[in-house]
Structures are given as structure tokens and as C-alpha cells.
Amino acid sequence: MEGLRLEIVTPDKVVLQADVDYVGAPGVDGEFGVLAGHIPLLAALSIGGMYYRQGVQTRWAFVSGGFAEVADNKVTVLAEAAELADEIDVDRAQQAYERAKARLEEQRPETDIMRAQFAMRRALGRISTASR
Ligand code: ATP
């Protein structure tokens, strides 16, 4: 049977290289799934949890922006930031959430609202992925 390879990389590190059976990822247009034999694809990624199946196991990782490329039975995720679920520091994400929330509530004119909203989405995405 054809196999599927998954690589998750960021500008800093290789987060994962693994043989998998299935990959589910958060595209900007919605979640998409990849099995072996998938046609070539380039998809922009949203912020959130992605998962991969190995036999009966399903494992999660958090990805923040970037792209997923599918070609020749290989899924390459090039993310701005990514962590495996069990590498996520939940306290740190909780603090990032509180900071972003306070910034948005203060409503100061100099606040970069989009930046705070993205920080909040990353924090919430990490918290929910860590609990998978
Ligand atoms: P923070 O404000 O806590 O730095 P952030 O959302 O601004 O959060 P990013 O810019 O997305 O952080 O990521 C910077 C680096 O820190 C990346 O290498 C990312 O993998 C890592 N990182 C960020 N938050 C966490 C976390 N809660 N647990 C583990 N690694 C994290």
C-alpha cells in the first residue's frame, strides 16, 4: 500500500517527520484531509489544530499560518510556528491569551487590534490543541 509522509517545519526547526495514514489540516477555506494518492495541492493554512493518524492513533499539533503542500505522497507543512500537542506550554498560552484580551479591552488608540486578535487566536488554538 502507498504510504504518506508528513513533515512539519517552521523557520526555526523541524517539528515532525513521520509516516502517517492521514492528515487533517486547517486551511483558510476550511479543514482539508489528505490520504495517500492525493492530487498535488498547495493550501494556505489558518491558525489552529492539525492532526495526523498513524494506525489507530490520532495525534495533534498546533500550526500558526503558512502553507501545506501535497505532492508525491508527501505533505509538507511550512508554518510560521508549530508545536506538537504535548510540547505546548499551556500556562504560556494562557498568559498570551490574557495579554491579548487585556489589550483588546483597553481599547487604546495605539493598539494594533488585528495583531492582538491574532495573538488571541494563537493562544486559544494552543490551549485547545494541548487538550486533545
Ligand atoms: P507568546 O506571546 O507566548 O510568545 P506567540 O503566539 O506570540 O506567544 P509565536 O510568535 O506564535 O508566539 O511563537 C514564537 C515561538 O514560541 C515559536 O517557536 C512557537 O513554537 C513558540 N511558542 C509560542 N507559544 C508557545 C507555547 N504556549 N508552548 C510552546 N511553544 C510556544
Short mmCIF file of N, CA, C and O and ligand atoms in Angstrom, two decimals:
data_model
loop_
_atom_site.label_atom_id
_atom_site.label_comp_id
_atom_site.label_asym_id
_atom_site.label_seq_id
_atom_site.Cartn_x
_atom_site.Cartn_y
_atom_site.Cartn_z
N MET A 1 0.84 -1.19 0.00
CA MET A 1 0.00 0.00 0.00
C MET A 1 0.87 1.25 0.00
O MET A 1 1.93 1.27 0.60
N GLU A 2 0.42 2.28 -0.69
CA GLU A 2 1.16 3.54 -0.73
C GLU A 2 1.20 4.17 0.65
O GLU A 2 0.22 4.13 1.38
N GLY A 3 2.33 4.76 1.00
CA GLY A 3 2.44 5.45 2.28
C GLY A 3 2.32 6.94 2.08
O GLY A 3 2.31 7.44 0.96
N LEU A 4 2.22 7.63 3.21
CA LEU A 4 2.13 9.09 3.20
C LEU A 4 3.13 9.61 4.21
O LEU A 4 3.22 9.10 5.33
N ARG A 5 3.89 10.60 3.81
CA ARG A 5 4.90 11.18 4.69
C ARG A 5 4.42 12.57 5.11
O ARG A 5 3.87 13.30 4.29
N LEU A 6 4.63 12.89 6.37
CA LEU A 6 4.27 14.24 6.85
C LEU A 6 5.50 14.92 7.41
O LEU A 6 6.23 14.33 8.23
N GLU A 7 5.74 16.13 6.98
CA GLU A 7 6.79 16.96 7.57
C GLU A 7 6.20 18.28 7.98
O GLU A 7 5.50 18.92 7.18
N ILE A 8 6.45 18.66 9.23
CA ILE A 8 6.02 19.97 9.71
C ILE A 8 7.29 20.75 10.03
O ILE A 8 8.09 20.32 10.88
N VAL A 9 7.49 21.86 9.34
CA VAL A 9 8.69 22.66 9.57
C VAL A 9 8.31 24.12 9.79
O VAL A 9 7.30 24.59 9.29
N THR A 10 9.13 24.80 10.57
CA THR A 10 8.97 26.24 10.80
C THR A 10 10.30 26.89 10.44
O THR A 10 11.29 26.18 10.18
N PRO A 11 10.38 28.20 10.45
CA PRO A 11 11.67 28.84 10.16
C PRO A 11 12.76 28.42 11.15
O PRO A 11 13.94 28.48 10.82
N ASP A 12 12.38 27.97 12.34
CA ASP A 12 13.38 27.63 13.37
C ASP A 12 13.74 26.16 13.41
O ASP A 12 14.83 25.80 13.81
N LYS A 13 12.78 25.29 13.06
CA LYS A 13 13.06 23.87 13.35
C LYS A 13 12.17 22.92 12.55
O LYS A 13 11.14 23.32 11.99
N VAL A 14 12.60 21.67 12.54
CA VAL A 14 11.76 20.60 12.02
C VAL A 14 10.95 20.09 13.20
O VAL A 14 11.49 19.58 14.17
N VAL A 15 9.65 20.25 13.13
CA VAL A 15 8.79 19.87 14.26
C VAL A 15 8.44 18.39 14.21
O VAL A 15 8.38 17.71 15.23
N LEU A 16 8.26 17.87 13.00
CA LEU A 16 7.86 16.47 12.86
C LEU A 16 8.24 15.93 11.49
O LEU A 16 8.09 16.63 10.49
N GLN A 17 8.71 14.70 11.47
CA GLN A 17 8.87 13.95 10.22
C GLN A 17 8.33 12.57 10.55
O GLN A 17 8.87 11.90 11.44
N ALA A 18 7.28 12.14 9.88
CA ALA A 18 6.66 10.87 10.26
C ALA A 18 5.93 10.23 9.09
O ALA A 18 5.48 10.92 8.16
N ASP A 19 5.82 8.91 9.14
CA ASP A 19 4.97 8.18 8.20
C ASP A 19 3.58 8.14 8.81
O ASP A 19 3.42 7.77 9.98
N VAL A 20 2.61 8.55 8.04
CA VAL A 20 1.26 8.66 8.57
C VAL A 20 0.27 8.03 7.58
O VAL A 20 0.62 7.73 6.44
N ASP A 21 -0.97 7.88 8.04
CA ASP A 21 -2.01 7.34 7.17
C ASP A 21 -2.94 8.44 6.65
O ASP A 21 -3.58 8.27 5.62
N TYR A 22 -3.02 9.50 7.43
CA TYR A 22 -3.98 10.56 7.09
C TYR A 22 -3.54 11.85 7.75
O TYR A 22 -3.01 11.83 8.88
N VAL A 23 -3.78 12.97 7.08
CA VAL A 23 -3.50 14.29 7.66
C VAL A 23 -4.75 15.15 7.52
O VAL A 23 -5.35 15.21 6.44
N GLY A 24 -5.15 15.78 8.60
CA GLY A 24 -6.25 16.76 8.57
C GLY A 24 -5.69 18.10 8.99
O GLY A 24 -5.02 18.19 10.02
N ALA A 25 -5.92 19.14 8.20
CA ALA A 25 -5.29 20.44 8.50
C ALA A 25 -6.29 21.58 8.31
O ALA A 25 -7.21 21.48 7.49
N PRO A 26 -6.07 22.68 9.06
CA PRO A 26 -6.99 23.82 8.96
C PRO A 26 -6.59 24.76 7.84
O PRO A 26 -5.72 25.62 8.01
N GLY A 27 -7.20 24.62 6.68
CA GLY A 27 -6.95 25.55 5.58
C GLY A 27 -7.73 26.84 5.82
O GLY A 27 -8.69 26.86 6.59
N VAL A 28 -7.32 27.92 5.17
CA VAL A 28 -8.06 29.18 5.35
C VAL A 28 -9.49 29.04 4.82
O VAL A 28 -10.39 29.75 5.26
N ASP A 29 -9.72 28.11 3.90
CA ASP A 29 -11.07 27.90 3.37
C ASP A 29 -11.78 26.72 4.05
O ASP A 29 -12.77 26.21 3.53
N GLY A 30 -11.23 26.26 5.16
CA GLY A 30 -11.85 25.13 5.85
C GLY A 30 -10.88 23.98 5.99
O GLY A 30 -9.82 23.97 5.37
N GLU A 31 -11.26 23.00 6.80
CA GLU A 31 -10.37 21.86 7.01
C GLU A 31 -10.26 21.02 5.75
O GLU A 31 -11.23 20.89 4.99
N PHE A 32 -9.09 20.49 5.51
CA PHE A 32 -8.95 19.55 4.40
C PHE A 32 -8.20 18.33 4.88
O PHE A 32 -7.45 18.37 5.86
N GLY A 33 -8.41 17.22 4.19
CA GLY A 33 -7.80 15.96 4.58
C GLY A 33 -6.99 15.38 3.43
O GLY A 33 -7.33 15.59 2.26
N VAL A 34 -5.93 14.68 3.79
CA VAL A 34 -5.05 14.10 2.77
C VAL A 34 -4.79 12.63 3.08
O VAL A 34 -4.34 12.28 4.18
N LEU A 35 -5.08 11.79 2.10
CA LEU A 35 -4.72 10.37 2.14
C LEU A 35 -3.63 10.13 1.09
O LEU A 35 -3.45 10.98 0.20
N ALA A 36 -2.96 9.01 1.15
CA ALA A 36 -2.00 8.66 0.10
C ALA A 36 -2.72 8.71 -1.25
O ALA A 36 -3.91 8.38 -1.35
N GLY A 37 -2.00 9.15 -2.27
CA GLY A 37 -2.58 9.21 -3.60
C GLY A 37 -3.28 10.53 -3.90
O GLY A 37 -3.87 10.71 -4.97
N HIS A 38 -3.22 11.45 -2.94
CA HIS A 38 -3.88 12.75 -3.13
C HIS A 38 -3.24 13.51 -4.30
O HIS A 38 -2.04 13.43 -4.50
N ILE A 39 -4.06 14.26 -5.02
CA ILE A 39 -3.52 15.08 -6.10
C ILE A 39 -2.68 16.22 -5.51
O ILE A 39 -2.89 16.61 -4.36
N PRO A 40 -1.74 16.76 -6.29
CA PRO A 40 -0.94 17.87 -5.78
C PRO A 40 -1.81 19.04 -5.33
O PRO A 40 -2.83 19.34 -5.96
N LEU A 41 -1.40 19.66 -4.24
CA LEU A 41 -2.22 20.73 -3.64
C LEU A 41 -1.31 21.72 -2.93
O LEU A 41 -0.30 21.32 -2.34
N LEU A 42 -1.65 22.97 -3.02
CA LEU A 42 -0.98 23.98 -2.20
C LEU A 42 -2.08 24.75 -1.49
O LEU A 42 -2.96 25.30 -2.16
N ALA A 43 -2.08 24.74 -0.18
CA ALA A 43 -3.16 25.37 0.57
C ALA A 43 -2.59 26.29 1.63
O ALA A 43 -1.61 25.94 2.31
N ALA A 44 -3.19 27.47 1.77
CA ALA A 44 -2.81 28.38 2.85
C ALA A 44 -3.44 27.88 4.14
O ALA A 44 -4.59 27.43 4.15
N LEU A 45 -2.67 27.93 5.21
CA LEU A 45 -3.16 27.42 6.50
C LEU A 45 -3.70 28.53 7.38
O LEU A 45 -3.18 29.65 7.39
N SER A 46 -4.70 28.17 8.14
CA SER A 46 -5.24 29.06 9.14
C SER A 46 -4.49 28.84 10.46
O SER A 46 -3.45 28.19 10.49
N ILE A 47 -5.01 29.34 11.54
CA ILE A 47 -4.41 29.15 12.85
C ILE A 47 -5.24 28.09 13.57
O ILE A 47 -6.45 28.26 13.68
N GLY A 48 -4.61 27.03 14.03
CA GLY A 48 -5.40 26.03 14.75
C GLY A 48 -4.73 24.68 14.84
O GLY A 48 -3.55 24.54 14.56
N GLY A 49 -5.53 23.70 15.20
CA GLY A 49 -5.01 22.35 15.36
C GLY A 49 -5.03 21.59 14.04
O GLY A 49 -5.95 21.75 13.25
N MET A 50 -3.98 20.82 13.81
CA MET A 50 -3.99 19.86 12.71
C MET A 50 -3.76 18.49 13.32
O MET A 50 -3.27 18.40 14.45
N TYR A 51 -4.13 17.43 12.61
CA TYR A 51 -3.93 16.10 13.19
C TYR A 51 -3.45 15.13 12.14
O TYR A 51 -3.57 15.38 10.93
N TYR A 52 -2.89 14.06 12.63
CA TYR A 52 -2.46 13.01 11.71
C TYR A 52 -2.74 11.67 12.37
O TYR A 52 -2.72 11.54 13.59
N ARG A 53 -3.08 10.70 11.52
CA ARG A 53 -3.39 9.36 12.03
C ARG A 53 -2.27 8.42 11.69
O ARG A 53 -1.73 8.43 10.58
N GLN A 54 -1.93 7.59 12.66
CA GLN A 54 -0.97 6.50 12.46
C GLN A 54 -1.65 5.27 13.04
O GLN A 54 -1.72 5.13 14.25
N GLY A 55 -2.16 4.41 12.16
CA GLY A 55 -2.93 3.26 12.66
C GLY A 55 -4.13 3.76 13.43
O GLY A 55 -4.88 4.60 12.95
N VAL A 56 -4.28 3.28 14.67
CA VAL A 56 -5.44 3.68 15.46
C VAL A 56 -5.18 4.99 16.23
O VAL A 56 -6.09 5.54 16.85
N GLN A 57 -3.96 5.46 16.19
CA GLN A 57 -3.60 6.67 16.94
C GLN A 57 -3.90 7.93 16.14
O GLN A 57 -3.57 8.00 14.96
N THR A 58 -4.45 8.92 16.81
CA THR A 58 -4.60 10.25 16.21
C THR A 58 -3.80 11.21 17.07
O THR A 58 -3.97 11.24 18.29
N ARG A 59 -2.91 11.96 16.43
CA ARG A 59 -2.08 12.91 17.18
C ARG A 59 -2.29 14.31 16.63
O ARG A 59 -2.56 14.48 15.44
N TRP A 60 -2.12 15.28 17.51
CA TRP A 60 -2.41 16.67 17.15
C TRP A 60 -1.17 17.54 17.23
O TRP A 60 -0.26 17.28 18.02
N ALA A 61 -1.20 18.59 16.43
CA ALA A 61 -0.17 19.63 16.50
C ALA A 61 -0.86 20.96 16.26
O ALA A 61 -1.90 21.02 15.60
N PHE A 62 -0.27 22.01 16.80
CA PHE A 62 -0.78 23.36 16.56
C PHE A 62 0.02 24.00 15.43
O PHE A 62 1.26 23.88 15.41
N VAL A 63 -0.66 24.64 14.50
CA VAL A 63 0.04 25.39 13.44
C VAL A 63 -0.51 26.80 13.35
O VAL A 63 -1.70 27.03 13.54
N SER A 64 0.40 27.72 13.09
CA SER A 64 0.01 29.12 13.02
C SER A 64 0.44 29.67 11.67
O SER A 64 1.61 29.99 11.47
N GLY A 65 -0.50 29.74 10.75
CA GLY A 65 -0.22 30.32 9.44
C GLY A 65 0.75 29.52 8.62
O GLY A 65 1.32 28.55 9.07
N GLY A 66 0.94 29.93 7.38
CA GLY A 66 1.86 29.23 6.50
C GLY A 66 1.12 28.47 5.42
O GLY A 66 -0.02 28.79 5.07
N PHE A 67 1.77 27.41 4.92
CA PHE A 67 1.24 26.67 3.79
C PHE A 67 1.39 25.17 4.00
O PHE A 67 2.28 24.73 4.72
N ALA A 68 0.52 24.43 3.35
CA ALA A 68 0.70 22.98 3.25
C ALA A 68 0.80 22.64 1.76
O ALA A 68 0.01 23.12 0.95
N GLU A 69 1.81 21.86 1.44
CA GLU A 69 1.98 21.41 0.07
C GLU A 69 1.83 19.89 0.04
O GLU A 69 2.41 19.20 0.88
N VAL A 70 1.06 19.41 -0.90
CA VAL A 70 0.91 17.96 -1.07
C VAL A 70 1.47 17.60 -2.44
O VAL A 70 1.05 18.19 -3.45
N ALA A 71 2.42 16.68 -2.47
CA ALA A 71 2.97 16.21 -3.75
C ALA A 71 3.66 14.89 -3.50
O ALA A 71 4.34 14.71 -2.48
N ASP A 72 3.50 13.94 -4.41
CA ASP A 72 4.20 12.66 -4.36
C ASP A 72 4.07 11.96 -3.00
O ASP A 72 5.06 11.52 -2.41
N ASN A 73 2.86 11.91 -2.48
CA ASN A 73 2.60 11.24 -1.20
C ASN A 73 3.37 11.83 -0.04
O ASN A 73 3.75 11.13 0.91
N LYS A 74 3.60 13.14 -0.13
CA LYS A 74 4.25 13.83 0.98
C LYS A 74 3.49 15.12 1.27
O LYS A 74 3.15 15.86 0.34
N VAL A 75 3.21 15.33 2.55
CA VAL A 75 2.57 16.58 2.98
C VAL A 75 3.64 17.39 3.69
O VAL A 75 4.21 16.94 4.70
N THR A 76 3.94 18.56 3.16
CA THR A 76 4.91 19.44 3.81
C THR A 76 4.16 20.64 4.35
O THR A 76 3.52 21.37 3.59
N VAL A 77 4.23 20.79 5.66
CA VAL A 77 3.59 21.94 6.30
C VAL A 77 4.69 22.93 6.65
O VAL A 77 5.63 22.59 7.39
N LEU A 78 4.61 24.11 6.05
CA LEU A 78 5.57 25.18 6.33
C LEU A 78 4.82 26.23 7.13
O LEU A 78 4.03 27.00 6.56
N ALA A 79 5.02 26.21 8.44
CA ALA A 79 4.21 27.08 9.30
C ALA A 79 5.08 28.16 9.93
O ALA A 79 6.29 27.96 10.12
N GLU A 80 4.46 29.28 10.26
CA GLU A 80 5.21 30.34 10.96
C GLU A 80 5.63 29.85 12.34
O GLU A 80 6.72 30.12 12.80
N ALA A 81 4.73 29.14 12.99
CA ALA A 81 5.05 28.50 14.28
C ALA A 81 4.25 27.20 14.36
O ALA A 81 3.15 27.11 13.79
N ALA A 82 4.81 26.20 15.01
CA ALA A 82 4.11 24.92 15.16
C ALA A 82 4.67 24.19 16.36
O ALA A 82 5.87 24.28 16.65
N GLU A 83 3.80 23.51 17.07
CA GLU A 83 4.24 22.67 18.20
C GLU A 83 3.39 21.40 18.23
O GLU A 83 2.20 21.46 17.93
N LEU A 84 4.00 20.30 18.58
CA LEU A 84 3.23 19.08 18.83
C LEU A 84 2.39 19.32 20.09
O LEU A 84 2.80 20.08 20.98
N ALA A 85 1.25 18.65 20.16
CA ALA A 85 0.32 18.92 21.27
C ALA A 85 0.99 18.82 22.63
O ALA A 85 0.79 19.66 23.51
N ASP A 86 1.85 17.80 22.80
CA ASP A 86 2.44 17.62 24.14
C ASP A 86 3.64 18.53 24.38
O ASP A 86 4.24 18.49 25.45
N GLU A 87 4.00 19.34 23.38
CA GLU A 87 5.07 20.33 23.58
C GLU A 87 4.53 21.71 23.93
O GLU A 87 5.30 22.65 24.16
N ILE A 88 3.21 21.84 23.90
CA ILE A 88 2.61 23.17 24.14
C ILE A 88 2.65 23.51 25.62
O ILE A 88 2.25 22.71 26.46
N ASP A 89 3.15 24.69 25.91
CA ASP A 89 3.18 25.20 27.28
C ASP A 89 1.85 25.93 27.50
O ASP A 89 1.65 27.04 27.03
N VAL A 90 0.94 25.27 28.19
CA VAL A 90 -0.41 25.80 28.34
C VAL A 90 -0.42 27.06 29.20
O VAL A 90 -1.17 28.01 28.91
N ASP A 91 0.42 27.11 30.22
CA ASP A 91 0.48 28.33 31.06
C ASP A 91 0.90 29.53 30.21
O ASP A 91 0.34 30.62 30.33
N ARG A 92 1.90 29.30 29.37
CA ARG A 92 2.36 30.38 28.50
C ARG A 92 1.24 30.83 27.55
O ARG A 92 1.03 32.04 27.37
N ALA A 93 0.51 29.88 27.00
CA ALA A 93 -0.59 30.23 26.10
C ALA A 93 -1.69 30.97 26.86
O ALA A 93 -2.29 31.92 26.34
N GLN A 94 -1.93 30.54 28.10
CA GLN A 94 -2.94 31.21 28.91
C GLN A 94 -2.54 32.67 29.18
O GLN A 94 -3.36 33.58 29.09
N GLN A 95 -1.25 32.86 29.45
CA GLN A 95 -0.76 34.23 29.68
C GLN A 95 -0.87 35.07 28.41
O GLN A 95 -1.23 36.25 28.46
N ALA A 96 -0.55 34.46 27.27
CA ALA A 96 -0.66 35.17 25.99
C ALA A 96 -2.12 35.56 25.74
O ALA A 96 -2.42 36.66 25.27
N TYR A 97 -3.03 34.64 26.10
CA TYR A 97 -4.46 34.93 25.95
C TYR A 97 -4.87 36.12 26.81
O TYR A 97 -5.54 37.05 26.35
N GLU A 98 -4.43 36.11 28.08
CA GLU A 98 -4.80 37.20 29.00
C GLU A 98 -4.25 38.54 28.51
O GLU A 98 -4.93 39.57 28.58
N ARG A 99 -3.01 38.52 28.01
CA ARG A 99 -2.41 39.76 27.49
C ARG A 99 -3.21 40.31 26.31
O ARG A 99 -3.51 41.49 26.25
N ALA A 100 -3.55 39.41 25.39
CA ALA A 100 -4.29 39.84 24.20
C ALA A 100 -5.67 40.35 24.59
O ALA A 100 -6.14 41.38 24.08
N LYS A 101 -6.30 39.68 25.53
CA LYS A 101 -7.64 40.06 25.97
C LYS A 101 -7.60 41.46 26.60
O LYS A 101 -8.43 42.32 26.30
N ALA A 102 -6.60 41.67 27.47
CA ALA A 102 -6.47 42.97 28.14
C ALA A 102 -6.24 44.07 27.10
O ALA A 102 -6.84 45.14 27.17
N ARG A 103 -5.40 43.77 26.11
CA ARG A 103 -5.14 44.78 25.06
C ARG A 103 -6.41 45.14 24.31
O ARG A 103 -6.67 46.31 24.04
N LEU A 104 -7.19 44.13 23.99
CA LEU A 104 -8.42 44.39 23.23
C LEU A 104 -9.44 45.13 24.09
O LEU A 104 -10.19 45.97 23.59
N GLU A 105 -9.45 44.85 25.40
CA GLU A 105 -10.43 45.50 26.28
C GLU A 105 -10.04 46.94 26.59
O GLU A 105 -10.91 47.79 26.77
N GLU A 106 -8.74 47.22 26.63
CA GLU A 106 -8.28 48.59 26.95
C GLU A 106 -8.71 49.60 25.89
O GLU A 106 -8.92 50.77 26.21
N GLN A 107 -8.79 49.11 24.64
CA GLN A 107 -9.19 49.97 23.52
C GLN A 107 -8.37 51.24 23.42
O GLN A 107 -8.91 52.34 23.27
N ARG A 108 -7.06 51.10 23.56
CA ARG A 108 -6.21 52.27 23.39
C ARG A 108 -6.06 52.55 21.90
O ARG A 108 -6.00 51.63 21.09
N PRO A 109 -5.94 53.85 21.53
CA PRO A 109 -5.84 54.15 20.10
C PRO A 109 -4.63 53.52 19.43
O PRO A 109 -4.68 53.19 18.24
N GLU A 110 -3.56 53.35 20.18
CA GLU A 110 -2.34 52.82 19.55
C GLU A 110 -2.36 51.29 19.45
O GLU A 110 -1.44 50.69 18.89
N THR A 111 -3.40 50.64 20.00
CA THR A 111 -3.43 49.18 19.94
C THR A 111 -3.61 48.69 18.50
O THR A 111 -4.46 49.19 17.77
N ASP A 112 -2.77 47.75 18.14
CA ASP A 112 -2.91 47.09 16.84
C ASP A 112 -3.91 45.95 17.05
O ASP A 112 -3.57 44.88 17.57
N ILE A 113 -5.16 46.23 16.69
CA ILE A 113 -6.24 45.30 17.02
C ILE A 113 -6.06 43.95 16.32
O ILE A 113 -6.22 42.90 16.94
N MET A 114 -5.70 44.00 15.05
CA MET A 114 -5.50 42.74 14.31
C MET A 114 -4.43 41.89 14.97
O MET A 114 -4.57 40.67 15.12
N ARG A 115 -3.36 42.55 15.38
CA ARG A 115 -2.24 41.81 16.00
C ARG A 115 -2.71 41.14 17.30
O ARG A 115 -2.40 39.99 17.56
N ALA A 116 -3.47 41.89 18.09
CA ALA A 116 -3.98 41.33 19.35
C ALA A 116 -4.96 40.18 19.07
O ALA A 116 -4.97 39.16 19.77
N GLN A 117 -5.77 40.35 18.02
CA GLN A 117 -6.73 39.28 17.69
C GLN A 117 -6.00 38.02 17.23
O GLN A 117 -6.38 36.91 17.60
N PHE A 118 -4.95 38.20 16.44
CA PHE A 118 -4.18 37.02 16.01
C PHE A 118 -3.49 36.36 17.19
O PHE A 118 -3.43 35.13 17.28
N ALA A 119 -2.96 37.18 18.10
CA ALA A 119 -2.30 36.61 19.30
C ALA A 119 -3.32 35.81 20.11
O ALA A 119 -3.02 34.72 20.61
N MET A 120 -4.54 36.33 20.18
CA MET A 120 -5.58 35.63 20.93
C MET A 120 -5.95 34.31 20.24
O MET A 120 -6.11 33.28 20.89
N ARG A 121 -6.04 34.35 18.92
CA ARG A 121 -6.36 33.10 18.19
C ARG A 121 -5.27 32.06 18.37
O ARG A 121 -5.54 30.87 18.50
N ARG A 122 -4.01 32.51 18.35
CA ARG A 122 -2.91 31.55 18.56
C ARG A 122 -3.02 30.93 19.95
O ARG A 122 -2.89 29.72 20.13
N ALA A 123 -3.27 31.80 20.94
CA ALA A 123 -3.35 31.30 22.32
C ALA A 123 -4.50 30.30 22.47
O ALA A 123 -4.31 29.21 23.04
N LEU A 124 -5.66 30.65 21.94
CA LEU A 124 -6.81 29.74 22.07
C LEU A 124 -6.57 28.45 21.30
O LEU A 124 -6.93 27.36 21.76
N GLY A 125 -5.93 28.57 20.14
CA GLY A 125 -5.62 27.38 19.34
C GLY A 125 -4.67 26.46 20.08
O GLY A 125 -4.82 25.23 20.06
N ARG A 126 -3.68 27.06 20.74
CA ARG A 126 -2.73 26.23 21.51
C ARG A 126 -3.41 25.55 22.69
O ARG A 126 -3.18 24.38 22.95
N ILE A 127 -4.27 26.31 23.38
CA ILE A 127 -4.93 25.74 24.56
C ILE A 127 -5.82 24.57 24.12
O ILE A 127 -5.81 23.50 24.74
N SER A 128 -6.57 24.75 23.04
CA SER A 128 -7.46 23.65 22.65
C SER A 128 -6.68 22.47 22.07
O SER A 128 -7.02 21.32 22.32
N THR A 129 -5.60 22.74 21.34
CA THR A 129 -4.81 21.63 20.79
C THR A 129 -4.13 20.83 21.89
O THR A 129 -4.05 19.60 21.81
N ALA A 130 -3.67 21.53 22.93
CA ALA A 130 -2.98 20.83 24.04
C ALA A 130 -3.91 19.87 24.75
O ALA A 130 -3.46 18.88 25.34
N SER A 131 -5.21 20.15 24.72
CA SER A 131 -6.14 19.28 25.45
C SER A 131 -6.62 18.11 24.61
O SER A 131 -7.44 17.31 25.06
N ARG A 132 -6.13 17.97 23.37
CA ARG A 132 -6.56 16.87 22.50
C ARG A 132 -5.91 15.56 22.92
O ARG A 132 -4.77 15.56 23.36
P1 ATP B 1 3.97 34.28 23.18
O1 ATP B 1 3.38 35.67 23.35
O2 ATP B 1 3.77 33.40 24.37
O3 ATP B 1 5.40 34.31 22.65
P2 ATP B 1 3.05 33.96 20.49
O4 ATP B 1 1.74 33.48 19.95
O5 ATP B 1 3.36 35.38 20.23
O6 ATP B 1 3.09 33.59 22.04
P3 ATP B 1 4.54 32.78 18.36
O7 ATP B 1 5.08 34.04 17.74
O8 ATP B 1 3.39 32.11 17.70
O9 ATP B 1 4.22 33.04 19.91
O10 ATP B 1 5.72 31.70 18.51
C1 ATP B 1 7.06 32.07 18.85
C2 ATP B 1 7.81 30.79 19.22
O11 ATP B 1 7.40 30.34 20.50
C3 ATP B 1 7.56 29.65 18.27
O12 ATP B 1 8.76 28.88 18.19
C4 ATP B 1 6.48 28.84 18.96
O13 ATP B 1 6.55 27.46 18.58
C5 ATP B 1 6.82 29.04 20.42
N1 ATP B 1 5.63 29.07 21.30
C6 ATP B 1 4.77 30.08 21.45
N2 ATP B 1 3.85 29.81 22.38
C7 ATP B 1 4.12 28.57 22.83
C8 ATP B 1 3.51 27.70 23.79
N3 ATP B 1 2.43 28.08 24.50
N4 ATP B 1 4.08 26.49 24.01
C9 ATP B 1 5.16 26.12 23.31
N5 ATP B 1 5.78 26.87 22.39
C10 ATP B 1 5.28 28.09 22.14
#
